[in-house]
PDB file of C-alpha atoms in Angstrom:
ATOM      1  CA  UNK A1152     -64.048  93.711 -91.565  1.00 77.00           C
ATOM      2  CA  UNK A1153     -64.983  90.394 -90.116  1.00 83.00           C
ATOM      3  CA  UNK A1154     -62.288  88.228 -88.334  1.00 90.00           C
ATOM      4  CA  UNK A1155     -61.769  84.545 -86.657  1.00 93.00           C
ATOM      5  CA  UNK A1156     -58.594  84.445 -85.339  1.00 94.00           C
ATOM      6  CA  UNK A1157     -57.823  80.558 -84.432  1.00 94.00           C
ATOM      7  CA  UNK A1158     -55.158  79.149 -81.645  1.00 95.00           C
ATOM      8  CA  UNK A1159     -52.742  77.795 -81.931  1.00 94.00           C
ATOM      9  CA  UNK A1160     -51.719  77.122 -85.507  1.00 91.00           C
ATOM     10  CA  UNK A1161     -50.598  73.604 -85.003  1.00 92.00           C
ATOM     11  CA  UNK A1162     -50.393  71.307 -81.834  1.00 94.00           C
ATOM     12  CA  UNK A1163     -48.752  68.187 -81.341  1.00 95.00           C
ATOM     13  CA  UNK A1164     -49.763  65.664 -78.355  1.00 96.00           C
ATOM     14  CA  UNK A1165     -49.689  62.233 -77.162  1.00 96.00           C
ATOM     15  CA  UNK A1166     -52.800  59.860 -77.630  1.00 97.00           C
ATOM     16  CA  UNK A1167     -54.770  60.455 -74.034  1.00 96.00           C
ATOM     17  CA  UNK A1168     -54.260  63.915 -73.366  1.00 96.00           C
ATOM     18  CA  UNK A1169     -56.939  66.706 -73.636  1.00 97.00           C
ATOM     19  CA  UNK A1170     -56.535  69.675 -76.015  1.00 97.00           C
ATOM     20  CA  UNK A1171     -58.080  72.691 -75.786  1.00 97.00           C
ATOM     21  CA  UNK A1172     -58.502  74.728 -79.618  1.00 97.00           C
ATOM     22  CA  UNK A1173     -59.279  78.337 -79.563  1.00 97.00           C
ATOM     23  CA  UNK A1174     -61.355  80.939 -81.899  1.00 97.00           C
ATOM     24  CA  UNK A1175     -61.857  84.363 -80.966  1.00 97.00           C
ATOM     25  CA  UNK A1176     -63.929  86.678 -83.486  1.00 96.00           C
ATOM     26  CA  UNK A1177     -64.997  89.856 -84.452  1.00 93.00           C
ATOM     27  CA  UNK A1178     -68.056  90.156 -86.501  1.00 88.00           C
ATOM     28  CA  UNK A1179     -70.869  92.350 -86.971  1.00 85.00           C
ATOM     29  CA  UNK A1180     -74.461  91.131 -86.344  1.00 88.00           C
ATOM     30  CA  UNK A1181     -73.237  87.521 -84.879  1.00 92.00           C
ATOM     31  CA  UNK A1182     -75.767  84.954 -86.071  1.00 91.00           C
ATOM     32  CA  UNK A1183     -73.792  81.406 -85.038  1.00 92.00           C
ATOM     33  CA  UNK A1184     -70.221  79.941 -84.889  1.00 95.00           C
ATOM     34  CA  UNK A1185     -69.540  77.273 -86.421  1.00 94.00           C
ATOM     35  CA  UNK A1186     -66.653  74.391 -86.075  1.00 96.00           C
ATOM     36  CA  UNK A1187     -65.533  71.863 -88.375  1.00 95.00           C
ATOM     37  CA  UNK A1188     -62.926  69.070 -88.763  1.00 94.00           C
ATOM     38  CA  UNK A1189     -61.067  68.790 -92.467  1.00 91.00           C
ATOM     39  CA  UNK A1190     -58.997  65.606 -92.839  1.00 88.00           C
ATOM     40  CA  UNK A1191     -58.810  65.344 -96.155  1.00 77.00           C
ATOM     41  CA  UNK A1192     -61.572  66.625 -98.344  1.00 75.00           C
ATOM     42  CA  UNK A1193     -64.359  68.763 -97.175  1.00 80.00           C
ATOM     43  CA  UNK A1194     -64.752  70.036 -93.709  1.00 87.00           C
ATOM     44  CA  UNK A1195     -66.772  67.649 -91.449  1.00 89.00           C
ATOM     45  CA  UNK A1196     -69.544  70.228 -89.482  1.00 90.00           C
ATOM     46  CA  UNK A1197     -68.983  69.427 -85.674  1.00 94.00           C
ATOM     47  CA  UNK A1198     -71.183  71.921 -84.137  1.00 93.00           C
ATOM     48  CA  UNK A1199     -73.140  75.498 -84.144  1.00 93.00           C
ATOM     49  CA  UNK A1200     -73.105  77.569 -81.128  1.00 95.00           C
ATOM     50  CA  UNK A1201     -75.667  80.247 -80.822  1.00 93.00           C
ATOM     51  CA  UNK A1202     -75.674  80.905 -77.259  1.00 92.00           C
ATOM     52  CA  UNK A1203     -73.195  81.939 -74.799  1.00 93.00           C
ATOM     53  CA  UNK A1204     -73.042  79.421 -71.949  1.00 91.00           C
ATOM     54  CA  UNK A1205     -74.579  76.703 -73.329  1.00 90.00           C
ATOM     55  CA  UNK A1206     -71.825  73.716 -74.022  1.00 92.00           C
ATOM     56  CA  UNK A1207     -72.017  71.463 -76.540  1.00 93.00           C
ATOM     57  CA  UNK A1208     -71.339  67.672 -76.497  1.00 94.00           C
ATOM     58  CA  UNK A1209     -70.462  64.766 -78.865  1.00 94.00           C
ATOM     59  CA  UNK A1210     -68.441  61.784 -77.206  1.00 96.00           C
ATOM     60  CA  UNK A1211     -65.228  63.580 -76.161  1.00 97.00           C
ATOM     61  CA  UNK A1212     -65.513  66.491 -78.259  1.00 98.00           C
ATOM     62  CA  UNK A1213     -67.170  69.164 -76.605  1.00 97.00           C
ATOM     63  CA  UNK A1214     -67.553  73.083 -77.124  1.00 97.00           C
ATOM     64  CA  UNK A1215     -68.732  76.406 -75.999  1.00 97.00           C
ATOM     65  CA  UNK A1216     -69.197  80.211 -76.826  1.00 96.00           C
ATOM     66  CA  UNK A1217     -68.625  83.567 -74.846  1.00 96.00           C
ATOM     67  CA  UNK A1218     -70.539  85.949 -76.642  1.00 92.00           C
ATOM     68  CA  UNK A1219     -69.443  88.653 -74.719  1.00 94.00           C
ATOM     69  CA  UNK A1220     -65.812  88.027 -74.468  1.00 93.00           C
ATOM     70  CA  UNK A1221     -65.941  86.660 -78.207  1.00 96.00           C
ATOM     71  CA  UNK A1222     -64.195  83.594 -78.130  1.00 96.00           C
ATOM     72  CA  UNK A1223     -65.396  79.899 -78.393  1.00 98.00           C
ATOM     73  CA  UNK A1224     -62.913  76.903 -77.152  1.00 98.00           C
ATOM     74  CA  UNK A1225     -63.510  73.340 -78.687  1.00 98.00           C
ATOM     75  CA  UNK A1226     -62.199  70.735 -75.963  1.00 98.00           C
ATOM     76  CA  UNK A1227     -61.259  67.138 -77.102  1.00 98.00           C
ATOM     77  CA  UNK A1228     -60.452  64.814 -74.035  1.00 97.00           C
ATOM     78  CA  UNK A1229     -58.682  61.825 -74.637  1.00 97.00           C
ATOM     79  CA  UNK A1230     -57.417  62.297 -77.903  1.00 97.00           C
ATOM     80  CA  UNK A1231     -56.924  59.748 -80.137  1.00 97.00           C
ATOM     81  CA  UNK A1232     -54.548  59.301 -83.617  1.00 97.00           C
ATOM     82  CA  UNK A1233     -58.258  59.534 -85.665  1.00 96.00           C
ATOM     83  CA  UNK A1234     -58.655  63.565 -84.208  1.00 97.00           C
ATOM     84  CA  UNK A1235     -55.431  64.220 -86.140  1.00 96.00           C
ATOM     85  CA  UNK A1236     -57.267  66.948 -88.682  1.00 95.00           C
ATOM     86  CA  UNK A1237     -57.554  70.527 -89.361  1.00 94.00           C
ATOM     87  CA  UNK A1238     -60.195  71.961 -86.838  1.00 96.00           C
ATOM     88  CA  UNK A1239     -61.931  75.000 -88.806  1.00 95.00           C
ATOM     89  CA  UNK A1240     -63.903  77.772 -86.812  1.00 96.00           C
ATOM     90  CA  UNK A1241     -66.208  79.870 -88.954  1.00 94.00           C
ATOM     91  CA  UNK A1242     -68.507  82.509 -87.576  1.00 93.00           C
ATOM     92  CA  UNK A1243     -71.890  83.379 -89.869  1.00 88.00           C
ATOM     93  CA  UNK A1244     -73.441  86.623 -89.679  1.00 84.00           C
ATOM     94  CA  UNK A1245     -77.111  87.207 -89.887  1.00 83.00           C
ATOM     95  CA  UNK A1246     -79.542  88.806 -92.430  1.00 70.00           C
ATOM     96  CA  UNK A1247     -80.426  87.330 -95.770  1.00 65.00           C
ATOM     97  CA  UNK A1248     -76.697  86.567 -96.961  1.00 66.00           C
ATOM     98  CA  UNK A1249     -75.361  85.426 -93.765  1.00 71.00           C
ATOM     99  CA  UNK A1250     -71.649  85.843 -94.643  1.00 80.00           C
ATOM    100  CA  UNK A1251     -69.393  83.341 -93.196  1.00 85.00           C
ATOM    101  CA  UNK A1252     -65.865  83.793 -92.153  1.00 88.00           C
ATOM    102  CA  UNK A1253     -63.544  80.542 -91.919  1.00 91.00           C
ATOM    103  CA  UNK A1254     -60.186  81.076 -89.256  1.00 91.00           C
ATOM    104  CA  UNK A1255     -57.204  79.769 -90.739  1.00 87.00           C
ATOM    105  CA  UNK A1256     -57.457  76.383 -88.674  1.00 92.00           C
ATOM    106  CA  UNK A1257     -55.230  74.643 -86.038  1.00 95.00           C
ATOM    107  CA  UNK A1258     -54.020  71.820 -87.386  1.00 93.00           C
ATOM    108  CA  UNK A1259     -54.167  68.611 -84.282  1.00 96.00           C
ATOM    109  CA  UNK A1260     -51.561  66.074 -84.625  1.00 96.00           C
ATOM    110  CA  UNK A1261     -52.243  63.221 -82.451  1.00 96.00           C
ATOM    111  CA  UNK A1262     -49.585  60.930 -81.806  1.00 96.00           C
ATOM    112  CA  UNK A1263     -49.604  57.149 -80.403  1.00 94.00           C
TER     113      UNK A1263
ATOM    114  CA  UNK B1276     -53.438  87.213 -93.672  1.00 61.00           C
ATOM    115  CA  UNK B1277     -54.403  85.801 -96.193  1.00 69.00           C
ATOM    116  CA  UNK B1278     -57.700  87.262 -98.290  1.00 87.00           C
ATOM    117  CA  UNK B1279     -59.872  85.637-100.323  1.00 91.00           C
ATOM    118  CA  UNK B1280     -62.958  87.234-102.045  1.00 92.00           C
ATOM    119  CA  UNK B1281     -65.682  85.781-103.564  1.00 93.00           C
ATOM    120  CA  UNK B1282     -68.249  88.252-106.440  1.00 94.00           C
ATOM    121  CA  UNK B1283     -71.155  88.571-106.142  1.00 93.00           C
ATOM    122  CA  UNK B1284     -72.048  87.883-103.096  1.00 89.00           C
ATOM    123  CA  UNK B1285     -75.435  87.694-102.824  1.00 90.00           C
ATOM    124  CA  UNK B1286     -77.539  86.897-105.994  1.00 93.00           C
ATOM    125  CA  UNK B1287     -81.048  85.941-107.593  1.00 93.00           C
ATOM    126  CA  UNK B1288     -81.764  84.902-111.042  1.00 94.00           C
ATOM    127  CA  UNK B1289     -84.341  82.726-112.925  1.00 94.00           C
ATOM    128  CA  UNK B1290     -84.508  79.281-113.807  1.00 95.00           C
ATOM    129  CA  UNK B1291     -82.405  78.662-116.877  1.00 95.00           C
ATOM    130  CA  UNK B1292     -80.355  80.998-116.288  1.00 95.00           C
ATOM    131  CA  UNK B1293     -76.076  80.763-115.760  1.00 96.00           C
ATOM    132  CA  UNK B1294     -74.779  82.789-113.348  1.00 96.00           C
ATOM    133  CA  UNK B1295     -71.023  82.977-112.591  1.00 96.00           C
ATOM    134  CA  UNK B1296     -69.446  83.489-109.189  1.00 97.00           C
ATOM    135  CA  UNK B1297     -65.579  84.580-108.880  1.00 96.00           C
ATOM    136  CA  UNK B1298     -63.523  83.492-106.744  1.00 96.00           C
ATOM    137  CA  UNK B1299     -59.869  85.663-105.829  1.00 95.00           C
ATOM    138  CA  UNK B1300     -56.875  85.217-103.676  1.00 92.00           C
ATOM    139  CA  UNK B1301     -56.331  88.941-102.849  1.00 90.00           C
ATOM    140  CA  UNK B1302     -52.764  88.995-102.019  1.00 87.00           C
ATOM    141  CA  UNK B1303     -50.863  85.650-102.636  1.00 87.00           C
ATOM    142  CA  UNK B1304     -51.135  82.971-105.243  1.00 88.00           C
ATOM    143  CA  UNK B1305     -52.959  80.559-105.214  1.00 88.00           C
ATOM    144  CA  UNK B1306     -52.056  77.285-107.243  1.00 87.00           C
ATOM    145  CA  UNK B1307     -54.902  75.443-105.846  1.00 90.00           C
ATOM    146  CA  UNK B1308     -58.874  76.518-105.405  1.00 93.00           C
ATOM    147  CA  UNK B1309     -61.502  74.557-104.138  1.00 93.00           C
ATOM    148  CA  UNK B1310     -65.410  74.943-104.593  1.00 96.00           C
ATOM    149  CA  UNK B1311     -67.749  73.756-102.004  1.00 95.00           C
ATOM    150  CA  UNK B1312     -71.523  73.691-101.562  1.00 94.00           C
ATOM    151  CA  UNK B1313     -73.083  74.326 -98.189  1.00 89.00           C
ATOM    152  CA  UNK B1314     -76.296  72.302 -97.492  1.00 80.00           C
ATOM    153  CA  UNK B1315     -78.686  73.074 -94.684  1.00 75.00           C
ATOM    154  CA  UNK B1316     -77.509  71.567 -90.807  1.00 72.00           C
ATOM    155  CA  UNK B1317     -73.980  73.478 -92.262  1.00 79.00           C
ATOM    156  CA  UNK B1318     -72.101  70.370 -93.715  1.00 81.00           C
ATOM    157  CA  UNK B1319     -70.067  71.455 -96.967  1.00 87.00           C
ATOM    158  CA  UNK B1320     -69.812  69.234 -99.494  1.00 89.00           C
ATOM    159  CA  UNK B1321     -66.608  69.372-101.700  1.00 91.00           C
ATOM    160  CA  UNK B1322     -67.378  69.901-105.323  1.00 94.00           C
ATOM    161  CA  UNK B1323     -63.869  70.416-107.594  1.00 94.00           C
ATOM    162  CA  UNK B1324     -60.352  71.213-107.085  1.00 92.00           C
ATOM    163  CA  UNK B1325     -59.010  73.381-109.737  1.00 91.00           C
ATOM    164  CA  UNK B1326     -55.274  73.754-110.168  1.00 87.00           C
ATOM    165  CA  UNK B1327     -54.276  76.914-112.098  1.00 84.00           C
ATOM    166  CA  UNK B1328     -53.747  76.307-116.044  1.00 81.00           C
ATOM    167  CA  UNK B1329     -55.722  72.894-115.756  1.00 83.00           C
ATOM    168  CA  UNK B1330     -58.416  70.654-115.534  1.00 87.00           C
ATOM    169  CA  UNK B1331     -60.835  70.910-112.468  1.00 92.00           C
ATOM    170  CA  UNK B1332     -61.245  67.622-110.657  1.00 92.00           C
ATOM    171  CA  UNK B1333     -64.991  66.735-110.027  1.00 95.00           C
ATOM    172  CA  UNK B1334     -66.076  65.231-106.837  1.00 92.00           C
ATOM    173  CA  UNK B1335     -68.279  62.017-107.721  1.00 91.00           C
ATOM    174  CA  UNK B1336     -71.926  63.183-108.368  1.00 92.00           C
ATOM    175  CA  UNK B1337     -71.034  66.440-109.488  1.00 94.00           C
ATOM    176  CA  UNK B1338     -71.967  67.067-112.782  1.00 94.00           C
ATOM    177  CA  UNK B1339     -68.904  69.317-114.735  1.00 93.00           C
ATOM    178  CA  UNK B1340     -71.250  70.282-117.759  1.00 94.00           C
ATOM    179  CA  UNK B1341     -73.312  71.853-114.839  1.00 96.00           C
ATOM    180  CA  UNK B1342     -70.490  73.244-112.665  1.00 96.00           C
ATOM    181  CA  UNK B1343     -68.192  74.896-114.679  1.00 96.00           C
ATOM    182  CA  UNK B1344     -64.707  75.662-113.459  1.00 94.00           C
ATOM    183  CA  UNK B1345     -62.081  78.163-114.615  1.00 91.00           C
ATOM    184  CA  UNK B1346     -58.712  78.536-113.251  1.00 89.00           C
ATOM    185  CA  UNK B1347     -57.236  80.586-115.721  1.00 82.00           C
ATOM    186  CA  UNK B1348     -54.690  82.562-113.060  1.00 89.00           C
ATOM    187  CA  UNK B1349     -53.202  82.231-109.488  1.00 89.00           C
ATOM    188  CA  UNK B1350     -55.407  84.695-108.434  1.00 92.00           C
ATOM    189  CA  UNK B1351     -58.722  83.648-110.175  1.00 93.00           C
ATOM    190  CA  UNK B1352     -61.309  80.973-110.334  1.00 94.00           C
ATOM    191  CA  UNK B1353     -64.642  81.283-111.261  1.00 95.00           C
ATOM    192  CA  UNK B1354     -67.349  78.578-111.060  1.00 97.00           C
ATOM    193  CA  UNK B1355     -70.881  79.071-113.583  1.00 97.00           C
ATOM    194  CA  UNK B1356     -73.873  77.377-112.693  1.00 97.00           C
ATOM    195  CA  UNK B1357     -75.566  76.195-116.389  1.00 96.00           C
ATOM    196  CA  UNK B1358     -78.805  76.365-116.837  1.00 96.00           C
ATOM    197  CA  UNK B1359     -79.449  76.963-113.044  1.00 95.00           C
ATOM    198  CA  UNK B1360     -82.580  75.361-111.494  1.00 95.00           C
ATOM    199  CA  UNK B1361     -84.056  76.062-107.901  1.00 95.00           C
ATOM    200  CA  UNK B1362     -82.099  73.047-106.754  1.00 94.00           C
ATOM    201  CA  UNK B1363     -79.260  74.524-107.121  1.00 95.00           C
ATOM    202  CA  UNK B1364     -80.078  77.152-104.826  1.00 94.00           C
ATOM    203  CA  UNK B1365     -77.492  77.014-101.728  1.00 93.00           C
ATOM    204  CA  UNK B1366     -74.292  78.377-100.841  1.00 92.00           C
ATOM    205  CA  UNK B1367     -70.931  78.481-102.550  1.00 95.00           C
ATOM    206  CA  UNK B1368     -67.494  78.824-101.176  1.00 94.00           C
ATOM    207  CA  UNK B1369     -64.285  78.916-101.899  1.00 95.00           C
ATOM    208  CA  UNK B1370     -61.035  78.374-100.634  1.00 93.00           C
ATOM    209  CA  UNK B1371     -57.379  78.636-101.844  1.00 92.00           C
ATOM    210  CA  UNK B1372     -54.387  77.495-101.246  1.00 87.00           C
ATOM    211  CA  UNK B1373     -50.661  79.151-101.680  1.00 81.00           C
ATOM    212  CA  UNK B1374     -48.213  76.872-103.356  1.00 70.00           C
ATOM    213  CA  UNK B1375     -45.901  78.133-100.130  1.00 67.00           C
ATOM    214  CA  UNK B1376     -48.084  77.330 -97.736  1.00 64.00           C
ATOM    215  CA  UNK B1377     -49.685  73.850 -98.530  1.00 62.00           C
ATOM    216  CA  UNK B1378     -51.466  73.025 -95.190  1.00 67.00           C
ATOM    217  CA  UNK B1379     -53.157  76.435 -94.739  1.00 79.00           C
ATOM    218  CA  UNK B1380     -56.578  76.934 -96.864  1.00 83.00           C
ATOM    219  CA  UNK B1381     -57.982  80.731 -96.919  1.00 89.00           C
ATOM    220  CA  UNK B1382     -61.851  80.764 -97.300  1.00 91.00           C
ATOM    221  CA  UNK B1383     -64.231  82.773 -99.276  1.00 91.00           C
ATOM    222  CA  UNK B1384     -66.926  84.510 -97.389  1.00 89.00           C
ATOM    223  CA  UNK B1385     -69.470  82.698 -99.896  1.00 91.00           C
ATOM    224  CA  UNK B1386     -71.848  83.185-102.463  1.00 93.00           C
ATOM    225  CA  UNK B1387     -75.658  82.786-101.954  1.00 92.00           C
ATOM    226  CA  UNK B1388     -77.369  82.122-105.032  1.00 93.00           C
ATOM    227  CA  UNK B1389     -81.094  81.989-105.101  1.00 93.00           C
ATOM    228  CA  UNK B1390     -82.897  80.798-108.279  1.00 94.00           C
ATOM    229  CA  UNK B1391     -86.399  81.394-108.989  1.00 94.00           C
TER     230      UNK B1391
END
């Protein structure tokens, strides 16, 4: 059975510091993993990560994927009160239905 | 943790058609559901929270007479696409909530519907 196992559950930290999320999966025929920030309605899409290696950027979020230790961290630097949110990892598997599988979410307080 | 299933998961049918997906919190209640679409580039788009024994609330630009939700039980919700059309060919997935657990939602694996 698929699984995205997200860490840590909830985090609380000061406006300016870095925070580091974590998703580890397991999955069968790995397509793409996803992440996602929910505030309040439906989860914002932050990035897809296909390839091991490769980061991703945008502004001070940033992320990246270990295919072969099956884990992806999503780093924020400088946090501010707006990144307080729900960050959602989701992993899709491929062929024609391409499954996905949400984590549970860590839920990012950021505080002034 | 937490399971939620969605049925069927994978289906085709023809224009005009209604097909019904299911949505079920295997092992905890869920008082609150929620139905979301996934476009293309993987941004979701919330269409209706259902609370069990009432009303589904619509996002705005969702048609209801289209998008037919059912919460008839803490374990159930189903959504019917009327009269489906090959626009609304996409992705559908759910999510639940536990009434103990507020902050924590449990998704669906999805639903691909395909219409012809």
């Amino acid at each position: 059975e698929d699984k995205v196992v997200q860490s840590p559950l909830s985090l609380v930290v000061h406006e300016g510091d870095t925070v580091t999320l974590n998703c580890s999966y397991e999955v069968t025929n790995f397509r793409s993993l996803l992440w996602y920030k929910q505030e309040k309605k439906a989860p914002t899409f932050l990035f897809m990560l296909t390839s091991s290696g490769i980061e991703k950027k945008s502004g001070r979020l940033s992320s990246i994927l270990d295919k072969k230790e099956l884990f992806s961290i999503l780093n924020i630097t400088a946090t501010q009160t707006g990144d307080s949110a729900v960050y959602l990892c989701a992993v899709k598997n491929s062929g024609g239905y391409q499954k996905v599988t949400f984590g549970t979410g860590t839920k990012l307080q950021v505080i002034p | 943790g937490a399971v939620v299933s969605q049925h069927p998961s994978w289906v085709i049918c023809k224009s005009g058609t209604s097909v019904k997906i299911e949505c079920r919190s295997l092992d905890f209640q869920a008082t609150t559901m929620f139905w979301y679409r996934q476009f293309p580039k993987q941004s979701l788009m919330l269409m209706a929270t259902s609370n069990e024994g009432s009303k589904a609330t619509y996002e705005q630009g969702v048609e209801k007479d289209k998008f037919l939700i059912n919460h008839a039980s803490l374990t159930l919700s189903t959504l019917t696409v009327t009269s489906a059309h090959p626009e609304d060919s996409s992705f559908y997935i759910c999510s639940a909530r536990a009434a103990e657990i507020q902050e924590t939602q449990y998704f669906g694996p999805g639903t691909r519907l395909l219409v012809l």
